[in-house]
mmCIF file of C-alpha atoms in Angstrom:
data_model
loop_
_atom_site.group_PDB
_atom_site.id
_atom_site.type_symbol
_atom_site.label_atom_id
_atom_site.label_comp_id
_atom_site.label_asym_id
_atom_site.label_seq_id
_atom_site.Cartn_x
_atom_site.Cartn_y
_atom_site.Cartn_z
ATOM 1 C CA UNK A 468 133.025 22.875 117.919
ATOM 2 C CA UNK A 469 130.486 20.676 119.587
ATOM 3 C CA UNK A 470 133.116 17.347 119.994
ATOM 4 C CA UNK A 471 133.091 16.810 124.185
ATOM 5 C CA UNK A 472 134.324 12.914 123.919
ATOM 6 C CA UNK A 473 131.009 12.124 125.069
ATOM 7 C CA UNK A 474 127.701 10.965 122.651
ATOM 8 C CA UNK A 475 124.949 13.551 122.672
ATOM 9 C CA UNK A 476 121.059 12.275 122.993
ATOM 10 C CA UNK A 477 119.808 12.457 119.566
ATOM 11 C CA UNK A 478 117.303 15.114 120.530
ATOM 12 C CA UNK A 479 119.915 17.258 122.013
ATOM 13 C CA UNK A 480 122.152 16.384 118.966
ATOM 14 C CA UNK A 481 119.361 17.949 116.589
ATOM 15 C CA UNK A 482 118.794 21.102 118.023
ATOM 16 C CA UNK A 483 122.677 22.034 118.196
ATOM 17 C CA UNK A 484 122.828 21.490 114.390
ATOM 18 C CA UNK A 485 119.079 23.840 114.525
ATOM 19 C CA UNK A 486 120.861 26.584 115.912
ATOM 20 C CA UNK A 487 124.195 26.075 114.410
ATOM 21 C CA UNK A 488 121.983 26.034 110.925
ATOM 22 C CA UNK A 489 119.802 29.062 112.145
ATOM 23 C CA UNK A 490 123.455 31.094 113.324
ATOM 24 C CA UNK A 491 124.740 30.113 109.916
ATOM 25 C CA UNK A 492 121.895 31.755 108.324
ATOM 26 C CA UNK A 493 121.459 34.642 110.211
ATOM 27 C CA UNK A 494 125.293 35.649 110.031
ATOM 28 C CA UNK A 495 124.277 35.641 106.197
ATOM 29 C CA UNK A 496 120.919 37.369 106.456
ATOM 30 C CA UNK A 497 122.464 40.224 109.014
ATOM 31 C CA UNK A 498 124.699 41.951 105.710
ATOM 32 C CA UNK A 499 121.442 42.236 104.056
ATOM 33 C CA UNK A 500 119.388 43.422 106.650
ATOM 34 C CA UNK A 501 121.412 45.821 108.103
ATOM 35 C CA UNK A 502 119.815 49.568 107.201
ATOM 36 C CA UNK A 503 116.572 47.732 107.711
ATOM 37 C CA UNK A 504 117.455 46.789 111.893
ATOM 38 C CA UNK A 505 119.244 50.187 112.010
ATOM 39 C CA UNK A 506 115.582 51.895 110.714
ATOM 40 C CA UNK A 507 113.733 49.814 113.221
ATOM 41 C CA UNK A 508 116.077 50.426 116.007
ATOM 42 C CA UNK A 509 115.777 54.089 114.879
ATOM 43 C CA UNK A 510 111.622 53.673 114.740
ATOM 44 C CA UNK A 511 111.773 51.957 118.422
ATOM 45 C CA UNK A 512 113.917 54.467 120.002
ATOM 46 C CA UNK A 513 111.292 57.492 118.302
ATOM 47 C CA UNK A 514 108.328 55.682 119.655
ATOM 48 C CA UNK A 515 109.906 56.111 122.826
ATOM 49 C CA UNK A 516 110.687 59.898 122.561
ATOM 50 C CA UNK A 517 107.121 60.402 121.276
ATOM 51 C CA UNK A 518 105.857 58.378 124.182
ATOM 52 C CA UNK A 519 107.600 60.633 126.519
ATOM 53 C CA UNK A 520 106.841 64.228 124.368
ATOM 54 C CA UNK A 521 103.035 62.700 124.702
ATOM 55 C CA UNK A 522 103.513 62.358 128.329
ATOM 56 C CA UNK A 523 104.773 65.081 129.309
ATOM 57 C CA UNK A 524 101.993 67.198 127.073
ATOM 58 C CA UNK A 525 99.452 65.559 128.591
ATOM 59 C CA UNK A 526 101.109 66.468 132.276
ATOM 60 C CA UNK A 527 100.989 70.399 130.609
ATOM 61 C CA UNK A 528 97.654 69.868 129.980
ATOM 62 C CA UNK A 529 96.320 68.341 133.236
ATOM 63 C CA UNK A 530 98.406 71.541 134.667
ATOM 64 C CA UNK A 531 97.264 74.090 132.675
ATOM 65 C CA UNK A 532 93.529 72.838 133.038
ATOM 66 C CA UNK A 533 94.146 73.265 137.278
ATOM 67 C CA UNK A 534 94.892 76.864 136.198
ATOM 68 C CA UNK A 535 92.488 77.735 134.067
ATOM 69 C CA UNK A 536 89.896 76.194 136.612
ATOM 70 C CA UNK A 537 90.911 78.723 139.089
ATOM 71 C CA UNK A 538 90.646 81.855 136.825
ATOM 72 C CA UNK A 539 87.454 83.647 136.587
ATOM 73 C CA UNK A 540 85.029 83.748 133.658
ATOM 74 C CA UNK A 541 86.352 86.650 132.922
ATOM 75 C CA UNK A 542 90.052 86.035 132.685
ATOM 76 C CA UNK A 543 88.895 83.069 130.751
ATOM 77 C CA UNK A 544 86.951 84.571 128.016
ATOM 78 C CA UNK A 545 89.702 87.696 128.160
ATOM 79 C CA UNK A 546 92.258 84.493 127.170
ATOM 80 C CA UNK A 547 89.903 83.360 124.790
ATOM 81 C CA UNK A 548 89.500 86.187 122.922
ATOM 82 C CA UNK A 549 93.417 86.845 122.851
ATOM 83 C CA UNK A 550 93.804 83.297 121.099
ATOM 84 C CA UNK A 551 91.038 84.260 118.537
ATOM 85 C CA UNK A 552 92.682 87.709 118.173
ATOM 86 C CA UNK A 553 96.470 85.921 117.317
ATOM 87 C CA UNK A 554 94.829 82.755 115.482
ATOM 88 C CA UNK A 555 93.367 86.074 112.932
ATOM 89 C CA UNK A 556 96.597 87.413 112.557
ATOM 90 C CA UNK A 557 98.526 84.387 112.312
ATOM 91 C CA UNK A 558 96.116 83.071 109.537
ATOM 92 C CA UNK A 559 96.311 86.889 107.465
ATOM 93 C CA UNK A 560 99.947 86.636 108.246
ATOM 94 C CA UNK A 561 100.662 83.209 106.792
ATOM 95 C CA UNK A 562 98.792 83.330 103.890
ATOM 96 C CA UNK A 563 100.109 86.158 102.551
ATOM 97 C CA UNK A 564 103.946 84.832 103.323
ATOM 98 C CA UNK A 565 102.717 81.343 101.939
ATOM 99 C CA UNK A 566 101.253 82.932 98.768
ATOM 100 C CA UNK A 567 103.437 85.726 98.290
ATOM 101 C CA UNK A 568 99.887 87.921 97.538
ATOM 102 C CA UNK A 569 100.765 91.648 97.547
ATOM 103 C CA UNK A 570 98.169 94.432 98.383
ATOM 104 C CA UNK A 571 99.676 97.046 95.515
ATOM 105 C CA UNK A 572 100.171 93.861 92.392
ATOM 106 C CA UNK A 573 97.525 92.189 93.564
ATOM 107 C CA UNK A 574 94.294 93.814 91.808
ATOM 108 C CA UNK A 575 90.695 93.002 91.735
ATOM 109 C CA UNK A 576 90.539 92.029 87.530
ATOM 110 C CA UNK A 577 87.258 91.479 85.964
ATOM 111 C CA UNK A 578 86.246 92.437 82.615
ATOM 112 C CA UNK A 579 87.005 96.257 81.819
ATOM 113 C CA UNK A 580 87.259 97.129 84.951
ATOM 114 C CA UNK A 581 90.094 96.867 87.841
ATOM 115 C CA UNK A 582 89.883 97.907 91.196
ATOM 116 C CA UNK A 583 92.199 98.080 94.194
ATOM 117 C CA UNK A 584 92.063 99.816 97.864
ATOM 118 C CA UNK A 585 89.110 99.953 99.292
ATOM 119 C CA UNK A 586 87.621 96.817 96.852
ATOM 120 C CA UNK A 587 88.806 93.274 97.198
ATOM 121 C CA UNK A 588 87.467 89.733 95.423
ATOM 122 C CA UNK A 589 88.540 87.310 93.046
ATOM 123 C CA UNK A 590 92.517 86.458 93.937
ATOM 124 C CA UNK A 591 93.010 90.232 95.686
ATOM 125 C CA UNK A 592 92.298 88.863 99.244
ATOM 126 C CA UNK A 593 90.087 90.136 102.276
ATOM 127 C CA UNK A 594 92.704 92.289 104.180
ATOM 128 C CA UNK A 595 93.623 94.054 100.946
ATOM 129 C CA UNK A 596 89.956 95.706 101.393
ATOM 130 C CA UNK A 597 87.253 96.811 103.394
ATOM 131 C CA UNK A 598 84.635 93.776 104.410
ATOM 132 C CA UNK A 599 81.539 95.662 102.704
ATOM 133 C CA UNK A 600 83.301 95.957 99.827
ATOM 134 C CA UNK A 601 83.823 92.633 97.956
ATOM 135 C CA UNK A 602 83.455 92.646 94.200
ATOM 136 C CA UNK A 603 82.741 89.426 92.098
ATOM 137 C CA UNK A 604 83.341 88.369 88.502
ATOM 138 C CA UNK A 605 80.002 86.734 86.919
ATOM 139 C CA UNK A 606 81.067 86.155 83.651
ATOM 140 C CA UNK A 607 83.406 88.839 82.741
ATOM 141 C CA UNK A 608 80.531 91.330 84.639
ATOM 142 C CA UNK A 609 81.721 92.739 88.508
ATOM 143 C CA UNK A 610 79.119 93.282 90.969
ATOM 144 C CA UNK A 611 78.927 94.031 94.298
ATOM 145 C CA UNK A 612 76.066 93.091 96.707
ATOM 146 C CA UNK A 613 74.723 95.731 98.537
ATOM 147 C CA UNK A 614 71.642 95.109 101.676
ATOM 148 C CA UNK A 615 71.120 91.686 99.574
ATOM 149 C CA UNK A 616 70.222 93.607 96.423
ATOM 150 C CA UNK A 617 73.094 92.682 93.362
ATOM 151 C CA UNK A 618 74.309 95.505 91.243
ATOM 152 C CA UNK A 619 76.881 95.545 87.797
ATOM 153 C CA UNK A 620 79.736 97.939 88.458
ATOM 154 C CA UNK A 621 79.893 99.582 85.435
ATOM 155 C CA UNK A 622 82.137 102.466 86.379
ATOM 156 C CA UNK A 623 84.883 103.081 89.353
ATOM 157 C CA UNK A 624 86.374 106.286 89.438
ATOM 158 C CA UNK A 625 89.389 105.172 92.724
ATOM 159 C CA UNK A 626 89.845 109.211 92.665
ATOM 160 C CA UNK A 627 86.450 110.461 93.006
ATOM 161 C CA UNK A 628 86.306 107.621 95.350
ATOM 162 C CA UNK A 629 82.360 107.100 93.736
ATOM 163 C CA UNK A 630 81.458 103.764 91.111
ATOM 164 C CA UNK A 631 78.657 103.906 88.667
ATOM 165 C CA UNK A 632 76.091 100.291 89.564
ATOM 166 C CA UNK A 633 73.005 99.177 88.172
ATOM 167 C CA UNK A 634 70.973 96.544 89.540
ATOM 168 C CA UNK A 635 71.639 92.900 88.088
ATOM 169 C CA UNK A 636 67.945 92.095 88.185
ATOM 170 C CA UNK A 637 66.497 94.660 85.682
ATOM 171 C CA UNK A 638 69.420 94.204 83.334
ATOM 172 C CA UNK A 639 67.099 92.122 81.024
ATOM 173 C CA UNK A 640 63.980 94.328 81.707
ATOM 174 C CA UNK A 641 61.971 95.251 84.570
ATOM 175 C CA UNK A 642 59.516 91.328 84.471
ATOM 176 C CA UNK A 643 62.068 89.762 86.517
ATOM 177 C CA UNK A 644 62.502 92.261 89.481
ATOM 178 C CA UNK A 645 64.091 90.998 92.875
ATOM 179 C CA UNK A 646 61.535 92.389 95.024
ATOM 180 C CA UNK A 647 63.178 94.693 97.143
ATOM 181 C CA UNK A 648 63.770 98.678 97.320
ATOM 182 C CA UNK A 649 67.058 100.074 96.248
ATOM 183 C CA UNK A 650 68.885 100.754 99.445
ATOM 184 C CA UNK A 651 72.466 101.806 100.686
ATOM 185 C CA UNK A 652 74.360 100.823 104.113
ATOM 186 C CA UNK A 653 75.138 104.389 105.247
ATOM 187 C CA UNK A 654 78.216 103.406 106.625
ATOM 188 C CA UNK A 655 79.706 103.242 103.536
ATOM 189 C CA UNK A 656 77.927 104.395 100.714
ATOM 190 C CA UNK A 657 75.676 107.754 99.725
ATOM 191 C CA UNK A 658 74.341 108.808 96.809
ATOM 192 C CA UNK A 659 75.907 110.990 94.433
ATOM 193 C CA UNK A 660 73.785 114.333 93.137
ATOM 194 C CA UNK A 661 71.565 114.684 89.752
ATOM 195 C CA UNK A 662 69.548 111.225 90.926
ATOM 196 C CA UNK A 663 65.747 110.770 91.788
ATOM 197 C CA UNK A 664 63.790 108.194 92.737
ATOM 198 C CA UNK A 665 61.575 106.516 90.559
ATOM 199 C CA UNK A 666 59.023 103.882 91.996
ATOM 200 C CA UNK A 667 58.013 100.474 89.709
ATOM 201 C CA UNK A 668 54.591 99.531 90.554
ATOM 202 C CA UNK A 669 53.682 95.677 89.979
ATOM 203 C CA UNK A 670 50.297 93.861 89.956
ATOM 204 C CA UNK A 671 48.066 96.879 89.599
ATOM 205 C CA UNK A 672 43.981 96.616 88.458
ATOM 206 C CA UNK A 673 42.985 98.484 85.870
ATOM 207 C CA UNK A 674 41.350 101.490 87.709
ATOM 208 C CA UNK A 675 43.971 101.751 90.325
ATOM 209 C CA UNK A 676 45.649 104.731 89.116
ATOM 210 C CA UNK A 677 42.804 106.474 87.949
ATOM 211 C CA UNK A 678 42.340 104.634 84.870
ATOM 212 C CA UNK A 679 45.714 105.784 83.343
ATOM 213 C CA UNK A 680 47.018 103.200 80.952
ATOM 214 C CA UNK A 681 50.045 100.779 82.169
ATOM 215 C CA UNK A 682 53.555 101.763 81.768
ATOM 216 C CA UNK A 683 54.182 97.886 81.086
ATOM 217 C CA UNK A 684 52.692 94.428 81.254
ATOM 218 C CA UNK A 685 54.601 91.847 83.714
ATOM 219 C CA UNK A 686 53.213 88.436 84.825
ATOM 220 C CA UNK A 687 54.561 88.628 89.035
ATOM 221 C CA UNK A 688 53.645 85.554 91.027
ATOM 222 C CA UNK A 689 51.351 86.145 93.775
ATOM 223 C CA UNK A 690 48.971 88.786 91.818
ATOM 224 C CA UNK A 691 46.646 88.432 89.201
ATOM 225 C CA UNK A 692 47.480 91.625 87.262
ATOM 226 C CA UNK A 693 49.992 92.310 84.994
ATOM 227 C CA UNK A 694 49.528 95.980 84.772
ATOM 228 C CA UNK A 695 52.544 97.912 85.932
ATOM 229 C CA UNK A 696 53.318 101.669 86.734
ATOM 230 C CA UNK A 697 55.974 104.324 87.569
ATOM 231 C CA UNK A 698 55.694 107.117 89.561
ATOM 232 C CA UNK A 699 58.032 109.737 91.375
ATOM 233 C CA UNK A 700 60.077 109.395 94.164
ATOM 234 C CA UNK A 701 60.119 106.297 96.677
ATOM 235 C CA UNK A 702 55.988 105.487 97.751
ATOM 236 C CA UNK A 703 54.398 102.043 98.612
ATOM 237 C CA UNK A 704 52.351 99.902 96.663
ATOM 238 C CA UNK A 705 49.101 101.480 97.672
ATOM 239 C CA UNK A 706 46.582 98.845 96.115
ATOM 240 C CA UNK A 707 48.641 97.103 93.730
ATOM 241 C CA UNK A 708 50.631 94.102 94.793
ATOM 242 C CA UNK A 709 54.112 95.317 95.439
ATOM 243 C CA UNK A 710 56.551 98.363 94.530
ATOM 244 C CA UNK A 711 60.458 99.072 94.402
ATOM 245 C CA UNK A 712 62.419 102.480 94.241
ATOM 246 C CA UNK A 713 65.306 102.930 92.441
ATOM 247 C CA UNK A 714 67.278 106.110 91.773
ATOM 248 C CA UNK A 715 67.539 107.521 88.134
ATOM 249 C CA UNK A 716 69.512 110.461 86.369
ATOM 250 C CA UNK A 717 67.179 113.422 86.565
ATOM 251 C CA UNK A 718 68.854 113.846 82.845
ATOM 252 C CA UNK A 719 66.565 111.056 81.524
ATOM 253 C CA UNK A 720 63.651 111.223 83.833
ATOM 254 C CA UNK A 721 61.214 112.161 81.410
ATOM 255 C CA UNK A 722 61.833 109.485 79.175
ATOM 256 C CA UNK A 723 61.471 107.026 82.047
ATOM 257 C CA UNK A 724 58.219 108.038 82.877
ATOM 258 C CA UNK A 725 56.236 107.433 79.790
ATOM 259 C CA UNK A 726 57.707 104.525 77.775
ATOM 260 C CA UNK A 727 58.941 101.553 78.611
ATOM 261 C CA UNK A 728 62.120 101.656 76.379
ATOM 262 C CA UNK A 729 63.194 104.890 78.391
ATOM 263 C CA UNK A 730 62.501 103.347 81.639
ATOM 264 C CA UNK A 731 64.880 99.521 80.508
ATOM 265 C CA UNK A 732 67.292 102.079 79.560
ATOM 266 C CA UNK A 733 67.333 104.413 82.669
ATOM 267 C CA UNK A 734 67.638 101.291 84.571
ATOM 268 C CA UNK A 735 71.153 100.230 82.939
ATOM 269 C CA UNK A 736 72.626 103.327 82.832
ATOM 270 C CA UNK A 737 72.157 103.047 86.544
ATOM 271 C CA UNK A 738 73.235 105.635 88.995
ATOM 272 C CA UNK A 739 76.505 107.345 90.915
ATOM 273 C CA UNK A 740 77.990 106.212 94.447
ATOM 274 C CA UNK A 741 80.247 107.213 96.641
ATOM 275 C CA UNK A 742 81.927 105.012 99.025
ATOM 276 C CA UNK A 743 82.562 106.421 102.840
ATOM 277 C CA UNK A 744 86.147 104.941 103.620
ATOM 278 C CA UNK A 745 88.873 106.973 105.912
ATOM 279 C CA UNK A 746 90.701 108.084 102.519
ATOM 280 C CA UNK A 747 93.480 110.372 105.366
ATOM 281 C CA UNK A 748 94.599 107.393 106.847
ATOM 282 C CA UNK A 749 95.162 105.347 103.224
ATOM 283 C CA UNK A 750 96.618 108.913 101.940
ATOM 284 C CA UNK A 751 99.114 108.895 105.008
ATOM 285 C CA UNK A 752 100.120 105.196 103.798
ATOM 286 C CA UNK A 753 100.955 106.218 100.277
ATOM 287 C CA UNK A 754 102.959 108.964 101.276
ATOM 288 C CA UNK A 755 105.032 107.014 103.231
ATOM 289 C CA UNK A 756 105.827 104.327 100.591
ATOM 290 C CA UNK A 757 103.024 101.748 101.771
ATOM 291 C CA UNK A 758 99.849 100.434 100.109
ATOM 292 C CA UNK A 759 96.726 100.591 101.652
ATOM 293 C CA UNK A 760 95.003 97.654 103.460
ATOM 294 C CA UNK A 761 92.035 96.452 105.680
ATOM 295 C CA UNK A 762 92.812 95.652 109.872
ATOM 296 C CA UNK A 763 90.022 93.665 110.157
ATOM 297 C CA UNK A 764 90.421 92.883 113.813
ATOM 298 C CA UNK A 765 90.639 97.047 114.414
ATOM 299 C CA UNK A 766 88.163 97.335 111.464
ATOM 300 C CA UNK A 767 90.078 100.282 110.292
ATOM 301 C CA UNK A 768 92.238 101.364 107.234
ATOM 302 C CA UNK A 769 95.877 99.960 107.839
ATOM 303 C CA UNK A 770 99.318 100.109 105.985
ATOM 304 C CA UNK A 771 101.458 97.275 104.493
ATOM 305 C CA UNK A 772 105.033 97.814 103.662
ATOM 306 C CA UNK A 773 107.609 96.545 102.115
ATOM 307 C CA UNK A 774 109.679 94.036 103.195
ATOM 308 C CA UNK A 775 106.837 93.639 106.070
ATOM 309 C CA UNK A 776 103.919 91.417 106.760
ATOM 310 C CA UNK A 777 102.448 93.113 109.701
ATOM 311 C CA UNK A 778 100.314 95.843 109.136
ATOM 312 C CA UNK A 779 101.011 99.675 110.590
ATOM 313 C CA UNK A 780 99.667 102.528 110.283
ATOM 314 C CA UNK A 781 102.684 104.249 108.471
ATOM 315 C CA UNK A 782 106.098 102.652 106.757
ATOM 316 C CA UNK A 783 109.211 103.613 108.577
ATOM 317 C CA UNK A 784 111.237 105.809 106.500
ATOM 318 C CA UNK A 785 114.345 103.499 107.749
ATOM 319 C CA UNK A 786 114.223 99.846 107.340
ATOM 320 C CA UNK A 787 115.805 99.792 111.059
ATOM 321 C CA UNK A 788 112.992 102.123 112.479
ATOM 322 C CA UNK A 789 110.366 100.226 114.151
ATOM 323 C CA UNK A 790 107.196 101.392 112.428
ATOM 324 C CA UNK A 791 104.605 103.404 114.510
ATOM 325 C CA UNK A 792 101.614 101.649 115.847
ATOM 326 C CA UNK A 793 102.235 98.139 115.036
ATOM 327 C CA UNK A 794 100.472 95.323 115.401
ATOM 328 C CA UNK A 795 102.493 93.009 117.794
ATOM 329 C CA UNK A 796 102.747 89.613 117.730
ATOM 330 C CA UNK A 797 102.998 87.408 121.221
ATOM 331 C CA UNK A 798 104.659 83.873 120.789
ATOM 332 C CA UNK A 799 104.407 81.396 123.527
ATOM 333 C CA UNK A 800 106.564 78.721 123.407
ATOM 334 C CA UNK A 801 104.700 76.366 125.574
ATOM 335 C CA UNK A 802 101.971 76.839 127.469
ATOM 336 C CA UNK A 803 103.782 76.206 130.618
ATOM 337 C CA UNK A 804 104.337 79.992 130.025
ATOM 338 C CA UNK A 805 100.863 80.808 129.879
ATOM 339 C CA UNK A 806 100.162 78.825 133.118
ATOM 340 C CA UNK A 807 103.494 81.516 134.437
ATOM 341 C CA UNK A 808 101.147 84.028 133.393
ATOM 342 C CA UNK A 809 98.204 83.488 134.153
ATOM 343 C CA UNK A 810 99.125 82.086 138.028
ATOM 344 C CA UNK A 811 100.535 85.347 138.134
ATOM 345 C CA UNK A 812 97.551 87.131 138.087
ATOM 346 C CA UNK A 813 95.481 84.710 139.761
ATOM 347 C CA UNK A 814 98.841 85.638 143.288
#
């Protein structure tokens, strides 16, 4: 192959049989490596795609940020706000498609007690309920915070649309108290009839209530005085250290007054709510085949239904009707169409 009739320099002579050698060898090698050169060649030529996809995102961007610069602050926190509003749904949306969690299967377990609409906690998510009314599981025991104070559900009557709670800190007696007054938000919660106020009195001296004997010794830090004292209804402290109300059964108020037994068990027997939740709108849902839910971006009652994952207010009594009131959803497919948009308004 490399006979001319003429002698080749030595050095020239040596790197013909080199590459003749390395051709050899690479004719072989080029069998083996085949899928491996066709995966590179396929890596090279995706580098260059995703060179040019970055490129031209980075041109959207540069565009979109001219825009956006000429809108107003306004406009821009309007578009803000729509972005927050559709990254909320989107999330709600997705996790309930991604974890299949139903609003009617999916209850709120704990202990003897189960709860669904208007309660959610433990695997029965947030939209399935209304925000101010998450329930926990502390060892087999639900309780729901209320203004910072922590109460055991012992009773919820859905119906009645009312619970029975106690407060968590006076479960083991009334020497560990949480030192704040037994309060409701009124936007969801009143109190239920046949309760009083009774008022726990901590740190008291000796002649501070005229020399009558204390209800109950408790050591509280920040006093000196372990004398302690109920009276009626919701007063201050008046020279003892500090004093919390809490509402008790008028059936066992006499008890509760003048032994201590009678007061631990007032305290966890607790007393009667009832929640404040738009029970027409969750009524309307039922009746048209749907379970009740939580909008929280409306902050109202809303319907899910089957077959859908966006909420409405009522199910469509076809699958082919399109349900009233929905919540639509607004897909961009690049933001070249917000710029459309949005230069729009700005002509």
């Amino acid at each position: 192959m490399f006979t001319t009739g003429q002698e080749l320099h030595p050095s020239k002579e040596s790197e013909l049989k080199a590459e003749a050698e390395f051709l050899q060898c690479n004719t072989a090698l080029s069998f083996q490596q085949k899928n491996r050169l066709e995966q590179i060649g396929a890596t090279v030529r995706n580098g260059g795609s995703y060179i040019e996809r970055l490129q031209l995102n980075e041109e959207s961007e540069r565009q979109a940020k001219n825009v956006m610069g000429k809108m107003s602050i306004e406009q821009l926190s309007d578009l803000l706000s729509f972005y927050h509003m559709m990254g909320q749904i989107c999330s709600e949306v997705l996790e309930r498609k991604l974890n299949g969690i139903n609003c009617h299967t999916t209850q709120f377990v704990c202990g003897n007690i189960t709860a669904g609409f208007p309660f959610w906690g433990n695997d029965r998510p947030e939209f399935c309920g209304n925000p101010g009314l998450e329930l926990k599981c502390e060892n087999d025991n639900p309780t729901i915070n209320i203004n910072d104070v922590v109460y055991r559900v012992l009773e919820i009557d859905e119906n009645g649309q009312s619970l029975r709670i106690a407060r968590q800190d006076y479960t083991d007696g009334v020497c560990q108290p949480q030192l704040l007054n037994t309060t409701l938000d009124p936007q969801l919660f009143e109190y239920a009839p046949g309760y009083r106020n009774l008022t726990i009195i901590y740190g008291c001296t000796i002649p501070a209530l005229l020399g009558v004997p204390a209800l109950f010794n408790c050591l509280i830090t920040g006093t000196g005085s372990q004398n302690g004292y109920v009276v009626y209804d919701a007063v201050g402290p008046g020279l003892c250290y500090r004093s919390i109300f809490v509402p008790v059964s008028e059936t066992i108020l006499a008890s509760a007054m003048v032994n201590l037994s009678g007061l631990e068990e007032s305290l966890k027997q607790g007393f009667q709510v009832k929640w404040k939740v738009d029970d027409t709108a969750c009524t309307n849902c039922i009746g048209s085949k749907g379970v009740c839910g939580y909008y929280l971006l409306s902050n109202e009652t809303t319907c899910y239904c089957p077959g859908q994952f966006i909420a409405t207010k009522t199910c469509p009594s076809s699958p082919d009707v399109v349900p009233a009131n929905p919540v639509f959803f607004i897909h961009f497919n690049s933001i070249e169409t917000i710029m459309e948009i949005q230069t729009a308004e700005l002509d």
